XYZ file of C-alpha atoms in Angstrom:
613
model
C 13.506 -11.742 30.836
C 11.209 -12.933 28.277
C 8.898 -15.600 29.268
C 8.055 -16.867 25.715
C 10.930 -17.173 22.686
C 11.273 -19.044 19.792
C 13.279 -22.081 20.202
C 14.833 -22.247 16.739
C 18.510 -21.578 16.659
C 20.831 -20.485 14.203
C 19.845 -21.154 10.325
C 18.301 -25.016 10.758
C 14.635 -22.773 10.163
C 12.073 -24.593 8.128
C 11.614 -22.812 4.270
C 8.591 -20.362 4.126
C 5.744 -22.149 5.243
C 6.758 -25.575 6.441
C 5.239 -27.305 9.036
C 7.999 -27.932 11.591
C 7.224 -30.142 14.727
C 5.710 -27.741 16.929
C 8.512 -28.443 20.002
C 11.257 -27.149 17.408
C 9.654 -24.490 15.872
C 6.910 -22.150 17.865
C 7.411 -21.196 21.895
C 4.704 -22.083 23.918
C 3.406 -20.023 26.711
C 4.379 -21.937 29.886
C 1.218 -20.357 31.051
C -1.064 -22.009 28.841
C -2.304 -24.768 31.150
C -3.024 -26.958 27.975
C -0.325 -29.654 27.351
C 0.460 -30.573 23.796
C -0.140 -34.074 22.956
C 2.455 -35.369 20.599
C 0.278 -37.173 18.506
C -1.930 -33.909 17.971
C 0.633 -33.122 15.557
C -0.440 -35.868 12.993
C -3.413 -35.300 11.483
C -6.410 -37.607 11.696
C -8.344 -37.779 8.810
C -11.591 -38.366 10.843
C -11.030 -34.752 12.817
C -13.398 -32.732 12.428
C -10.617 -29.665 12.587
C -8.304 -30.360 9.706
C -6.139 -27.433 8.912
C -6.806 -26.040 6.340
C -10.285 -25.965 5.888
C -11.090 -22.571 8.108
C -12.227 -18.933 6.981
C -9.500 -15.923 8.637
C -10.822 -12.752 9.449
C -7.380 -10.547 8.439
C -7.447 -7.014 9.421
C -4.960 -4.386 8.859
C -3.897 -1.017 10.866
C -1.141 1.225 9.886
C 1.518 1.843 7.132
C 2.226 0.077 3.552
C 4.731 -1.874 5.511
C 2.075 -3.321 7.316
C 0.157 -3.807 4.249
C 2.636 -5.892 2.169
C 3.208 -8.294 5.479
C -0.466 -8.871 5.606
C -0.484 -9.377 1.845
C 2.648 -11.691 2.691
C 0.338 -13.301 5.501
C -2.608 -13.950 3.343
C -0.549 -15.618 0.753
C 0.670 -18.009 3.050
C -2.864 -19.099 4.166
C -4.340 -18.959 0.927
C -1.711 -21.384 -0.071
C -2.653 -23.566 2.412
C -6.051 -23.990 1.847
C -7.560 -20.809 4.217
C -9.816 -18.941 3.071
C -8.638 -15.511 3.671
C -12.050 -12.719 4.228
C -12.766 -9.525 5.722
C -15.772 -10.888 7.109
C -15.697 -11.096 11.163
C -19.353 -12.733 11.297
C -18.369 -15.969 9.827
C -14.510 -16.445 10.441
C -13.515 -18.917 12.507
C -10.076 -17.257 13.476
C -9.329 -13.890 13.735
C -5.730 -12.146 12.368
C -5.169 -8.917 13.689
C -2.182 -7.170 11.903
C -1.624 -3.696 14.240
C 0.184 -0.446 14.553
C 1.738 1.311 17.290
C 2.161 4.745 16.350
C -0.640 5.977 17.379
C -3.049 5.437 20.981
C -5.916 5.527 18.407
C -4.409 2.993 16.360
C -3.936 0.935 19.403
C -7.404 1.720 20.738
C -9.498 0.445 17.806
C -7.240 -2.744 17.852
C -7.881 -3.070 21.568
C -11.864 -2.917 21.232
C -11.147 -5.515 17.974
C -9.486 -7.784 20.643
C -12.421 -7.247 22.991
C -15.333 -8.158 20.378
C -13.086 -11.546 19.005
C -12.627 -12.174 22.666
C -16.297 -11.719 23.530
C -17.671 -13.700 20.522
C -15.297 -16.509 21.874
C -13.292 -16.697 18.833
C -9.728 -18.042 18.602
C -7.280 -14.792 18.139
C -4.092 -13.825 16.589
C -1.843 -10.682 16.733
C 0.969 -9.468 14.150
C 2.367 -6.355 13.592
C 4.257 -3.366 15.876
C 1.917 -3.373 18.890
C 2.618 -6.979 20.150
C 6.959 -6.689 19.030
C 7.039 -3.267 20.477
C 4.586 -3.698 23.724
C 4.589 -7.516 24.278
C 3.489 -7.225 27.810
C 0.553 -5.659 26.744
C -2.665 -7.305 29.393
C -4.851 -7.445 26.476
C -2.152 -9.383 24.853
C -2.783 -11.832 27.666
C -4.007 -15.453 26.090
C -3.670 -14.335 22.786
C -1.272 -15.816 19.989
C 1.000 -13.168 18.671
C 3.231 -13.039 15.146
C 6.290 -10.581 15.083
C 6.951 -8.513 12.432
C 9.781 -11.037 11.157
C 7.943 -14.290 12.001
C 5.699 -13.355 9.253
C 6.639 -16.384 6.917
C 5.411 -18.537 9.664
C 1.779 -17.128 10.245
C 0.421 -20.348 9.514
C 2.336 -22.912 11.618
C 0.541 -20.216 14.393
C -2.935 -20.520 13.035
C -2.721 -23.837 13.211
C -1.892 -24.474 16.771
C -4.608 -21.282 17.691
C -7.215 -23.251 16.028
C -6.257 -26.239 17.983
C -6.691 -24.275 21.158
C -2.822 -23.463 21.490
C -1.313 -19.996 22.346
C 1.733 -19.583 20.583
C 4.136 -16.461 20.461
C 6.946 -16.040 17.518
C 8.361 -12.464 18.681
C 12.805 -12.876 18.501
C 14.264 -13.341 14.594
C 17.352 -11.975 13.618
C 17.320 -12.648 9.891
C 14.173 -11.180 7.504
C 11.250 -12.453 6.067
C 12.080 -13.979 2.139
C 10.682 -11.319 -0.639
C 9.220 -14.376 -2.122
C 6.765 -16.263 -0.100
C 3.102 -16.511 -1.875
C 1.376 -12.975 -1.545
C -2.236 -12.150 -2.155
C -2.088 -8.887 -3.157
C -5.037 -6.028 -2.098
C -4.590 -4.369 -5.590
C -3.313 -6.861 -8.241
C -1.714 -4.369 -10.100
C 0.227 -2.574 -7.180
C 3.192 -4.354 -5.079
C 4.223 -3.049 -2.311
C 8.088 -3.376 -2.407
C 9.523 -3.948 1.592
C 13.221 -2.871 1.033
C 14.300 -2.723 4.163
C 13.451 -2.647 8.309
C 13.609 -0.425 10.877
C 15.328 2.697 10.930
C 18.539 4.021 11.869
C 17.228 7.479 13.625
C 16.046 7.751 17.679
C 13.269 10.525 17.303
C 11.823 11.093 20.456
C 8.219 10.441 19.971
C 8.658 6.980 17.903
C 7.517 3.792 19.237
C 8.001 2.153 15.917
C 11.561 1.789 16.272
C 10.769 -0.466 19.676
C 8.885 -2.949 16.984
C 10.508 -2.681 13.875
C 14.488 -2.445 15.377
C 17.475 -1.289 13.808
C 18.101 -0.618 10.306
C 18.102 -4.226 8.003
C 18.156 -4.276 4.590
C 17.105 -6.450 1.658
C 19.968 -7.304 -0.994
C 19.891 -5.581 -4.204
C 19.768 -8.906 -6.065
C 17.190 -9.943 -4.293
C 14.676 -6.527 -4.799
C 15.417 -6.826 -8.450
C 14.744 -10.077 -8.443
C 11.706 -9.578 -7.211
C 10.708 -6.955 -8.987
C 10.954 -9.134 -12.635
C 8.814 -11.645 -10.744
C 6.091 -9.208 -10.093
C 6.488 -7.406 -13.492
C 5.629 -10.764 -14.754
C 2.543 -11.338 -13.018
C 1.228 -8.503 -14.228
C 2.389 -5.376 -11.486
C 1.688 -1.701 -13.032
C 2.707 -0.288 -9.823
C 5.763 -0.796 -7.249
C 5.952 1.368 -4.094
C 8.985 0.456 -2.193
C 8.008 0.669 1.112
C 9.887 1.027 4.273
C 10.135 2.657 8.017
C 13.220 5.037 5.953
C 13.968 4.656 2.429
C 16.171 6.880 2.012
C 18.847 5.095 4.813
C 18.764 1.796 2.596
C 21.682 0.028 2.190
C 23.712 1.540 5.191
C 24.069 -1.706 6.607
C 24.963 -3.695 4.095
C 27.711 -1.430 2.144
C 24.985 0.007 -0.630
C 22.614 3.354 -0.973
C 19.191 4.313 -2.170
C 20.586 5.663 -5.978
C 22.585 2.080 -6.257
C 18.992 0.169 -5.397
C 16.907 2.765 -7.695
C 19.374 2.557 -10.430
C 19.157 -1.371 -10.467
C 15.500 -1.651 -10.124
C 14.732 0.780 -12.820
C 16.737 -1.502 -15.855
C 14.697 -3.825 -14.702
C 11.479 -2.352 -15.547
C 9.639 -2.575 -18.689
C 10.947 -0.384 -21.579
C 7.575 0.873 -22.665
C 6.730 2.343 -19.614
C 3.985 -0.079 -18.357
C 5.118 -0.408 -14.700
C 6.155 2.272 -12.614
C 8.607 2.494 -9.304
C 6.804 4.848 -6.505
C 9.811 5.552 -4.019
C 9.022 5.113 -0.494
C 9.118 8.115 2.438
C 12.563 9.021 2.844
C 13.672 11.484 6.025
C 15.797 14.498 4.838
C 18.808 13.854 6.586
C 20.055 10.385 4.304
C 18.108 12.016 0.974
C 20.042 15.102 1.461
C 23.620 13.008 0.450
C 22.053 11.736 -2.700
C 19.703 14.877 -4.016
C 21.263 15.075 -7.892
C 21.704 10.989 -8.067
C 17.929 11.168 -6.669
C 16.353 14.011 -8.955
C 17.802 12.101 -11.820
C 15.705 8.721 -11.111
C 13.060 10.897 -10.303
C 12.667 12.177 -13.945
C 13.030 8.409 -15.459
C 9.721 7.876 -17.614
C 9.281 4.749 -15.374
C 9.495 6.097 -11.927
C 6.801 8.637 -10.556
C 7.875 12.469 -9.901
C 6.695 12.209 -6.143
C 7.826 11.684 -2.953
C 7.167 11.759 1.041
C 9.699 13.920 2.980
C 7.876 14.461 6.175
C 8.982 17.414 7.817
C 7.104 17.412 11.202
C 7.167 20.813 12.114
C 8.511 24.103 10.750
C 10.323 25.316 14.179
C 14.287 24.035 14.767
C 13.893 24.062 18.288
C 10.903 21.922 17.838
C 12.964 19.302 15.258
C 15.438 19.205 18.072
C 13.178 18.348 20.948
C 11.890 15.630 17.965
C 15.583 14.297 17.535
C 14.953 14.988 14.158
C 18.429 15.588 13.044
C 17.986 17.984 10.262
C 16.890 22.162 10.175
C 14.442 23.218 8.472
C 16.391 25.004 6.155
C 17.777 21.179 5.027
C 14.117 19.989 4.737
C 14.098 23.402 2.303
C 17.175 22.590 0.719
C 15.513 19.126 -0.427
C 12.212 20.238 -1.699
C 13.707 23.323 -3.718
C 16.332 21.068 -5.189
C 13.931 18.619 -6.444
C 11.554 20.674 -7.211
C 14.139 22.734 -9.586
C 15.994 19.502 -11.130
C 12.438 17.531 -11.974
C 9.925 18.420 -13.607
C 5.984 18.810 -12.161
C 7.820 17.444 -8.762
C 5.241 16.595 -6.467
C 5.949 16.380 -2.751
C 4.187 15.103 0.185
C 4.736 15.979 3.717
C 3.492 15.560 7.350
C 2.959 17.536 10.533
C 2.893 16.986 13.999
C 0.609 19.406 15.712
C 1.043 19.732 19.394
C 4.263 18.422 20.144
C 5.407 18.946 23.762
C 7.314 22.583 24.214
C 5.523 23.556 20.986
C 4.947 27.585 21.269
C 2.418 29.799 19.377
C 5.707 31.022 17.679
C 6.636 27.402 17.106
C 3.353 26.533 15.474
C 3.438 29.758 13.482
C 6.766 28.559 11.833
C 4.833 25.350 10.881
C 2.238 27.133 8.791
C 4.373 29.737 7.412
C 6.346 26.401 5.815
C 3.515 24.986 4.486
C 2.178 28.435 2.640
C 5.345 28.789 1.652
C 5.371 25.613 -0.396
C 1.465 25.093 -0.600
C 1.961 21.537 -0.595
C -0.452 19.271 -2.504
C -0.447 16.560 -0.162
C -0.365 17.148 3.730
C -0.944 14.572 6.911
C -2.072 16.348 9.510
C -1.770 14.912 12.949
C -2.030 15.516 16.571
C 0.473 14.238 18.880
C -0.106 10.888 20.767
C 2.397 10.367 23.050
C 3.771 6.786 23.405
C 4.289 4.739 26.363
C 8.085 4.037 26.493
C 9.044 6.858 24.392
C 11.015 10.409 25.558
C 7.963 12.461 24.372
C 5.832 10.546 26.900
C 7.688 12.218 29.499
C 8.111 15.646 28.452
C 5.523 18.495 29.191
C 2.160 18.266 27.185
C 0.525 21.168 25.613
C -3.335 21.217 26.384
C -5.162 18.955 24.585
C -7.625 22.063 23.450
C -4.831 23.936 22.406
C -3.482 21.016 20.103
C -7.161 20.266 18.440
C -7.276 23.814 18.120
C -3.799 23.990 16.175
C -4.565 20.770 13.779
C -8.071 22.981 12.688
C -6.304 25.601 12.120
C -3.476 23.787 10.312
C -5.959 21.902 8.224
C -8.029 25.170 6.924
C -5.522 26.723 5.518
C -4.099 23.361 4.188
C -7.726 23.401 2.378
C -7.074 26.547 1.139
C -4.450 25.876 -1.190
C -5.698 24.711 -5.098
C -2.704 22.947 -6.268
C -4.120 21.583 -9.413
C -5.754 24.827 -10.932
C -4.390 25.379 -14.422
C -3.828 21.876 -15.063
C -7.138 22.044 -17.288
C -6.843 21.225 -20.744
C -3.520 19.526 -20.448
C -2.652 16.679 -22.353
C -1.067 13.643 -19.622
C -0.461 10.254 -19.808
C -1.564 8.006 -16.660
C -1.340 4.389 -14.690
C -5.022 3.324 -14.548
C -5.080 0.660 -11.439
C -7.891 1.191 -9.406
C -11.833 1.801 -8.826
C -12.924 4.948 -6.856
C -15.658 4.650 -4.112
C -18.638 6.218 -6.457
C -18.374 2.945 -8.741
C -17.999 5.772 -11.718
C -14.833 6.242 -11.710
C -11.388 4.861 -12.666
C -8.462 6.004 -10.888
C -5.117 6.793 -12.708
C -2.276 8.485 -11.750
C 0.123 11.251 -13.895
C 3.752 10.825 -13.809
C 3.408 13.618 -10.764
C 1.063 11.125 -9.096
C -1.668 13.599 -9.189
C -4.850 11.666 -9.248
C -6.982 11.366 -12.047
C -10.524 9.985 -12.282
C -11.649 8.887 -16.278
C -14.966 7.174 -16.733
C -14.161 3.775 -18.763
C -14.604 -0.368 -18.651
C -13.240 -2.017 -15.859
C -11.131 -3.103 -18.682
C -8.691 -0.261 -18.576
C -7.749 -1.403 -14.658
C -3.709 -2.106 -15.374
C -3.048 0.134 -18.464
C -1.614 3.272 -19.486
C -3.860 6.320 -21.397
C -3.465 9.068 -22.892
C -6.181 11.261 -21.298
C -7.172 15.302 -21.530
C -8.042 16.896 -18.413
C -11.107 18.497 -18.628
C -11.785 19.624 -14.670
C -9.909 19.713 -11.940
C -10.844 19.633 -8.156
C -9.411 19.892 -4.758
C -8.135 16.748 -4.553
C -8.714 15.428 -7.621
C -8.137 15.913 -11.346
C -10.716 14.557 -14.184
C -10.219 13.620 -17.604
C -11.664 11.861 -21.180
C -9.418 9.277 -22.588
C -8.001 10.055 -25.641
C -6.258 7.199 -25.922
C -5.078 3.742 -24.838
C -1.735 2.450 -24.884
C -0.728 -1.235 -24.769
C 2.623 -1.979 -23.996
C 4.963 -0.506 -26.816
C 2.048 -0.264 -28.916
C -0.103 2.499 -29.067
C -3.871 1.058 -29.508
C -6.588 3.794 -30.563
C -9.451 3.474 -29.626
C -12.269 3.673 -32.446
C -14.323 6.507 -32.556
C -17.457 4.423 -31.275
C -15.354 2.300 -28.224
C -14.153 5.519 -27.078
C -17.875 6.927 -26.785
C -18.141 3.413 -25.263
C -15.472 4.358 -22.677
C -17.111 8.035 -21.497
C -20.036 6.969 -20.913
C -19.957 3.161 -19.168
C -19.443 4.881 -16.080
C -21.731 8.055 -16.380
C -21.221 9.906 -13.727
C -24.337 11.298 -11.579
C -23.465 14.806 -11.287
C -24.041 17.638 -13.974
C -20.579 19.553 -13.754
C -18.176 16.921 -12.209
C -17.593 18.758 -8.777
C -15.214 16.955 -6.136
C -17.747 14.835 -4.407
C -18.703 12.804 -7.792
C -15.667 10.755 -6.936
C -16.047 10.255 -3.053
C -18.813 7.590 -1.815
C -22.410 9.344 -1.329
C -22.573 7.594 1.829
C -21.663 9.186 4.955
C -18.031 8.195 6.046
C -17.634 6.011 9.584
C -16.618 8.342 12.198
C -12.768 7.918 12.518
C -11.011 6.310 15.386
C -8.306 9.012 15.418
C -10.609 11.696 16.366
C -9.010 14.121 14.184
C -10.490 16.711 13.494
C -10.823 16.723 9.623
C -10.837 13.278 8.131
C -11.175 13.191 4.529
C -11.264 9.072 4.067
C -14.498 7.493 3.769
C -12.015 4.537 5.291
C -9.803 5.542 8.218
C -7.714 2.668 7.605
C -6.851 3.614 3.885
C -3.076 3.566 3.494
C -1.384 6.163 2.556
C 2.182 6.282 1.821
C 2.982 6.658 5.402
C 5.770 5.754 7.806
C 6.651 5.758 11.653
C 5.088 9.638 11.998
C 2.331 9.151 9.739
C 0.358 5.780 10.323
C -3.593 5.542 9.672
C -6.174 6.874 11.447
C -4.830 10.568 10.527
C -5.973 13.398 8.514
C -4.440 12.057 5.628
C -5.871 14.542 3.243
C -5.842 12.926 -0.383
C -7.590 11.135 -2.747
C -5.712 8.208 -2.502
C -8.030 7.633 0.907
C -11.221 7.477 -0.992
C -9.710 4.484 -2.902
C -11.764 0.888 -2.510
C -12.224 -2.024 -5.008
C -15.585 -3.902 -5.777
C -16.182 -6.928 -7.678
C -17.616 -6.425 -10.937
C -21.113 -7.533 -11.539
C -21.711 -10.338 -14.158
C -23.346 -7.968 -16.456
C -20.376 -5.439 -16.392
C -18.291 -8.388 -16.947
C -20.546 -9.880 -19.743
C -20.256 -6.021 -20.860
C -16.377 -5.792 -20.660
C -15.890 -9.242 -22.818
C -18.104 -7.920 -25.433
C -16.198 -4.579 -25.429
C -13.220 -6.942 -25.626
C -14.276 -8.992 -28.223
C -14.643 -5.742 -30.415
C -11.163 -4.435 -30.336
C -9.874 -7.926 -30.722
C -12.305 -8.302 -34.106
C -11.157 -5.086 -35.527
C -7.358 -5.805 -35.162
C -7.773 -8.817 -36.948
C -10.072 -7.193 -39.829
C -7.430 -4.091 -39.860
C -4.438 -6.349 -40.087
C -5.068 -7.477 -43.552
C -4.423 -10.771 -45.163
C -1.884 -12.477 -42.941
C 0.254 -15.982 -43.560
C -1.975 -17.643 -41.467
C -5.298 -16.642 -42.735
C -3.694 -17.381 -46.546
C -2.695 -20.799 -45.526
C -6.211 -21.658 -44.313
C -7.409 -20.416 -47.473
C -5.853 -22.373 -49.520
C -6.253 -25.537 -46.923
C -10.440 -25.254 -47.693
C -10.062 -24.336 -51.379
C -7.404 -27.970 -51.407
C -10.469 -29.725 -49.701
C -12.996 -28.672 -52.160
C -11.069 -29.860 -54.861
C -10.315 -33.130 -53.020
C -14.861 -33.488 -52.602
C -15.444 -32.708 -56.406
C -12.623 -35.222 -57.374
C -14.039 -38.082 -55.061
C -17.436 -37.246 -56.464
C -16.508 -37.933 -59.986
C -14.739 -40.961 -59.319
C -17.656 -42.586 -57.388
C -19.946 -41.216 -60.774
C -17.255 -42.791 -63.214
C-alpha cells in the first residue's frame, strides 16, 4: 500500500498549470512533520518567497521521451515566472528529471541527489526512477513528479520551495500535447505519441515507470504538429517507449498516424517527420504501408529497430518476441523498397546465458549489415526485473565482448563514396567546434557546412566534398527558402565558406568534435564517443544515455552567439534582403511612392509662386 497518492479523483483536475488548493490537488507525505497552514496558500505580498521569482536547476537523464517532458516541464515554469538554468551554483531549487534503464543512469542521479542534498538545497524528482522505484531511500524527503503528473511540475515547486514534500506518482489519463514547452533546439520538437509499451522483455525496468501501452489521438498529434510548424519547427521526431505499437489501444496504427501527420506538413519540404524506434514485431505488420512514408520528401529515410542480439535463444531469454530472421526480414525490406535507407540498431552485450557462440551470432549480424549507426551496451541488470535473477556472465567477459563489439563496429566506413554527391539537407544545429553547422540528408546522415548562424532552420543544397567516420562535410551550393529557391550571390556564398573557417588543413573527423577532452562517462563503457554522456540519441527502453552511442548526433551542443556574430549575421541579412529588392525591379509600391514625391514637388513650386504673385 502506497503511503502517498494524489487525492484528485475522476476528471474535476485543474487545466495545465493551475494552482489548485493544495488539500485537493498534491498528496502530502504524512511523514513530513511540517503541517500546512491554510493561509500559506495565499500569498503575502510582503514574503520574501513569492513564487515565482526563483532560478531551477533542470537536469535531464535518459531518452527523447524524457527530453520532451522536461521541455514540457520548463515551459510550465517559464510561464510562471521561473527562471529555468542549467546552472547548479546559483539555483535555488533543483529538478531532477531521471532514467531507470540503466544502474549508471541511476548512479549519477543518486550522487546529483547527494550534492543538492549536501548544499542544503530544496529537491525535486521526475522521470522513471521515482514511478518505477518509489521506495527508493534516497528518494526519502524528496518531492517527486511522475511521468504523467508532468503538467503539474509547478504546483510541486511551489510547495518544495515552501519547505513542503509533495509526491504526484498515480494518473490514469496523459499529459495535454499542448502545455507551454521551452524547447532545447527551437527548430526540433520532440513529438510524445504515445506511453509505455505493450511488450514484457525481461531485462526492462521501463515498463515498471512508464506502464502499459497509452496513446495520443490522431487529432490531437496533428494538431499539434500545425502548431509547431507554425512556430517555426524544421524537425519532428515522434518519440515514444514503441512507436511502432501506436494506436493498439485506441482502434488506430502507426501508417494511419504517419499518413495524417505527413498532409499536414509543409508542401515545400521545410519540416521533416523523424519516426521514432519501433521494435520489429508491430513494424513487421505494416513494412510496405511503412517503406512508402519512408520515401515521402518530408519524412527522413531512417529509423531505430533495435535488435539486441543476433542469437534466437538469446531474443528468447530477452522476451523479445521476434527471430532474428524477422529483425532481417525488416531491414532488407526497407532497405530494398526506400531509397539510401538508413537504419540504426542496438546491442546488448553480456546478457545472462549469453555464449561465445551467442555473441558470435551478434557480430556476424552486424558485418552482415555494417550498420551506420550502432549503441553498444553492456548489460545492467535491474532490480525488479527477470534478468536480475538469472545467471550473470562475468563482468570481464562482458567488457571484453562490448570492445570487441565496438572495434569492429569502428571498422565499418559507411559513408565512403558519398563524395562529390549532390544532397539537399535540414540545417538545425551548431556542432561542438563552434565551426560547424549541422544538417542532416534525407538518410539522416550528418553533414557539417561552414556558414552564418543564419542558415540554423533552413534547407541547402550542399556538395559533399569529404566524408568521415561519422560524419559527412560539404560547401553550400545553395539555399532554399520555403518554395522558393534563394541563390546565394557569388560573394555571400564566399561569405558562407569561410565565416566558420575551420582550423584544420584537410577536414579530418575531429574538426567537428570539441578539442577539449570529453568528461569521463558515468556508464563506464568502454568506448564513448560523446563529448556529453547525456546527449540524446534516438533511444528507447534498451538504449537510454550513458551508452556507447556511437554517432555524431552525440557531439551536438548549442552556444549563444556572440554580439559580433550577431552584428555579423544582420549585416549578412541586410544584404540579401537589399539585393531582392534591387533585383525585383520597379514594383507597384515603389511606382506609387514615386509619383507621391514627384505630386509633392509640384505642390512646393506651386505654393512658391503663389506666395511670389
Amino acid at each position: 500500500m502506497e503511503d502517498i497518492e494524489d487525492l484528485l479523483v475522476g476528471a474535476g483536475s485543474a487545466p495545465p498549470g493551475f494552482r489548485l488548493p493544495i488539500t485537493s490537488s498534491v498528496g502530502i507525505n504524512p511523514f513530513n512533520k511540517k503541517k500546512l497552514d491554510p493561509s500559506s496558500l495565499v500569498l503575502n505580498s510582503s514574503s520574501n518567497h513569492v513564487p515565482g521569482t526563483q532560478t531551477i536547476f533542470l537536469k535531464t537523464f535518459g531518452c527523447s521521451h524524457n527530453q520532451s517532458d522536461s521541455e514540457y516541464m520548463a515551459g510550465q515554469l517559464s510561464a510562471f515566472g521561473y527562471a529555468v538554468s542549467d546552472n547548479a551554483e546559483g539555483a535555488d531549487l533543483w529538478l531532477i528529471n531521471t532514467c531507470t534503464v540503466k544502474s549508471p543512469s541511476q548512479s549519477a542521479m543518486d550522487t546529483l541527489i547527494s550534492k543538492c542534498k549536501s548544499a542544503k538545497k530544496p529537491l525535486v524528482v521526475a522521470g522513471c526512477v521515482p514511478q518505477g522505484s518509489r521506495d527508493l531511500k534516497e528518494l526519502e524527503g524528496v518531492s517527486i513528479v511522475g511521468v504523467q503528473q508532468i503538467d503539474r511540475v509547478v504546483e510541486v515547486v511551489e510547495e518544495t520551495l515552501k519547505g513542503h514534500e509533495v509526491r504526484l506518482l498515480n494518473r490514469k489519463t496523459l499529459p495535454a500535447l499542448d502545455l507551454p514547452k521551452v524547447r532545447k533546439n527551437k527548430f526540433v520538437e520532440i513529438l510524445p505519441i504515445n506511453v509505455g509499451c505493450l511488450g514484457a522483455c525481461t531485462y526492462c525496468k521501463t515498463k515498471h515507470a512508464r506502464g502499459h501501452l497509452g496513446s495520443y489521438t490522431v487529432d490531437s498529434l496533428v494538431g499539434r504538429v500545425k502548431s509547431v510548424v507554425n512556430d517555426g519547427v524544421k524537425e519532428i521526431w515522434l518519440s515514444s517507449e514503441d512507436t511502432g505499437a501506436y494506436g493498439r489501444d485506441i482502434g488506430v496504427n502507426l501508417p494511419i498516424l504517419l499518413n495524417a501527420i505527413v498532409a499536414a506538413l509543409p508542401l515545400d519540404g521545410s519540416t521533416m517527420l523523424r519516426i521514432g524506434m519501433t521494435n520489429p514485431p508491430y513494424i513487421l505488420e505494416h513494412l510496405k504501408e511503412i517503406a512508402e512514408i519512408l520515401r515521402h520528401p518530408c519524412v527522413y529515410s531512417f529509423l531505430h529497430v533495435p535488435v539486441q542480439s543476433g542469437s534466437d535463444a538469446i531474443l528468447t531469454a530477452m522476451n523479445r518476441e521476434y527471430t532474428v530472421g524477422e529483425f532481417r526480414k525488416v531491414v532488407d525490406t526497407l532497405t530494398e523498397l526506400v531509397p539510401g535507407m538508413q537504419i540504426a540498431t542496438d546491442i546488448i552485450c553480456g546478457f545472462p546465458g549469453e555464449t561465445d557462440e551467442n555473441f558470435a551470432e551478434t557480430v556476424n549480424l552486424i558485418k552482415d549489415y555494417k550498420f551506420s549507426q550502432v549503441h553498444i551496451s553492456q548489460f545492467y541488470p535491474r532490480p525488479g526485473t527477470p534478468a536480475a535473477r538469472m545467471k550473470k556472465v562475468a563482468s570481464n567477459v562482458v567488457k571484453k565482448r562490448s570492445r570487441e563489439l565496438t572495434s569492429v563496429f569502428e571498422s565499418f566506413t559507411p559513408y565512403n563514396g558519398m563524395e562529390g554527391n549532390i544532397e539537399r539537407i535540414w540545417i538545425t544545429d551548431i556542432a561542438t567546434d563552434e565551426i560547424h553547422l549541422v544538417g542532416h540528408t534525407k538518410g539522416y546522415v550528418q553533414v557539417l557546412v561552414v556558414g552564418p548562424e543564419s542558415l540554423l532552420g533552413s534547407s541547402a543544397i550542399i556538395k559533399i566534398t569529404s566524408v568521415g567516420r561519422w560524419s559527412v562535410f560539404g560547401d553550400v551550393i545553395e539555399i532554399l527558402s520555403n518554395s522558393n529557391d534563394l541563390k546565394i550571390p557569388s560573394d555571400e556564398k564566399e561569405n558562407c565558406n569561410t565565416e566558420r573557417r575551420s582550423p584544420c588543413s584537410n577536414q579530418e573527423d575531429t574538426c567537428a568534435c570539441s578539442s577539449e577532452k570529453p568528461e569521463p562517462c558515468a556508464c563506464e563503457s568502454d568506448a564513448c564517443k560523446s563529448n556529453d554522456c547525456n546527449a540524446i540519441p534516438d533511444s528507447y527502453p534498451e538504449t537510454q544515455n550513458n551508452q556507447n552511442t556511437l554517432n555524431d548526433s552525440s557531439l551536438l551542443q548549442r552556444r549563444k552567439p556572440s554580439p559580433a556574430t550577431v552584428e555579423k549575421e544582420e549585416n549578412s541579412n541586410q544584404k540579401l534582403v537589399t539585393r531582392s529588392v534591387h533585383d525585383g525591379g520597379w514594383g507597384l509600391l515603389d511606382t506609387a511612392l514615386l509619383g507621391g514625391i514627384f505630386m509633392s514637388l509640384l505642390t512646393i513650386v506651386a505654393l512658391v509662386l503663389y506666395v511670389r504673385s
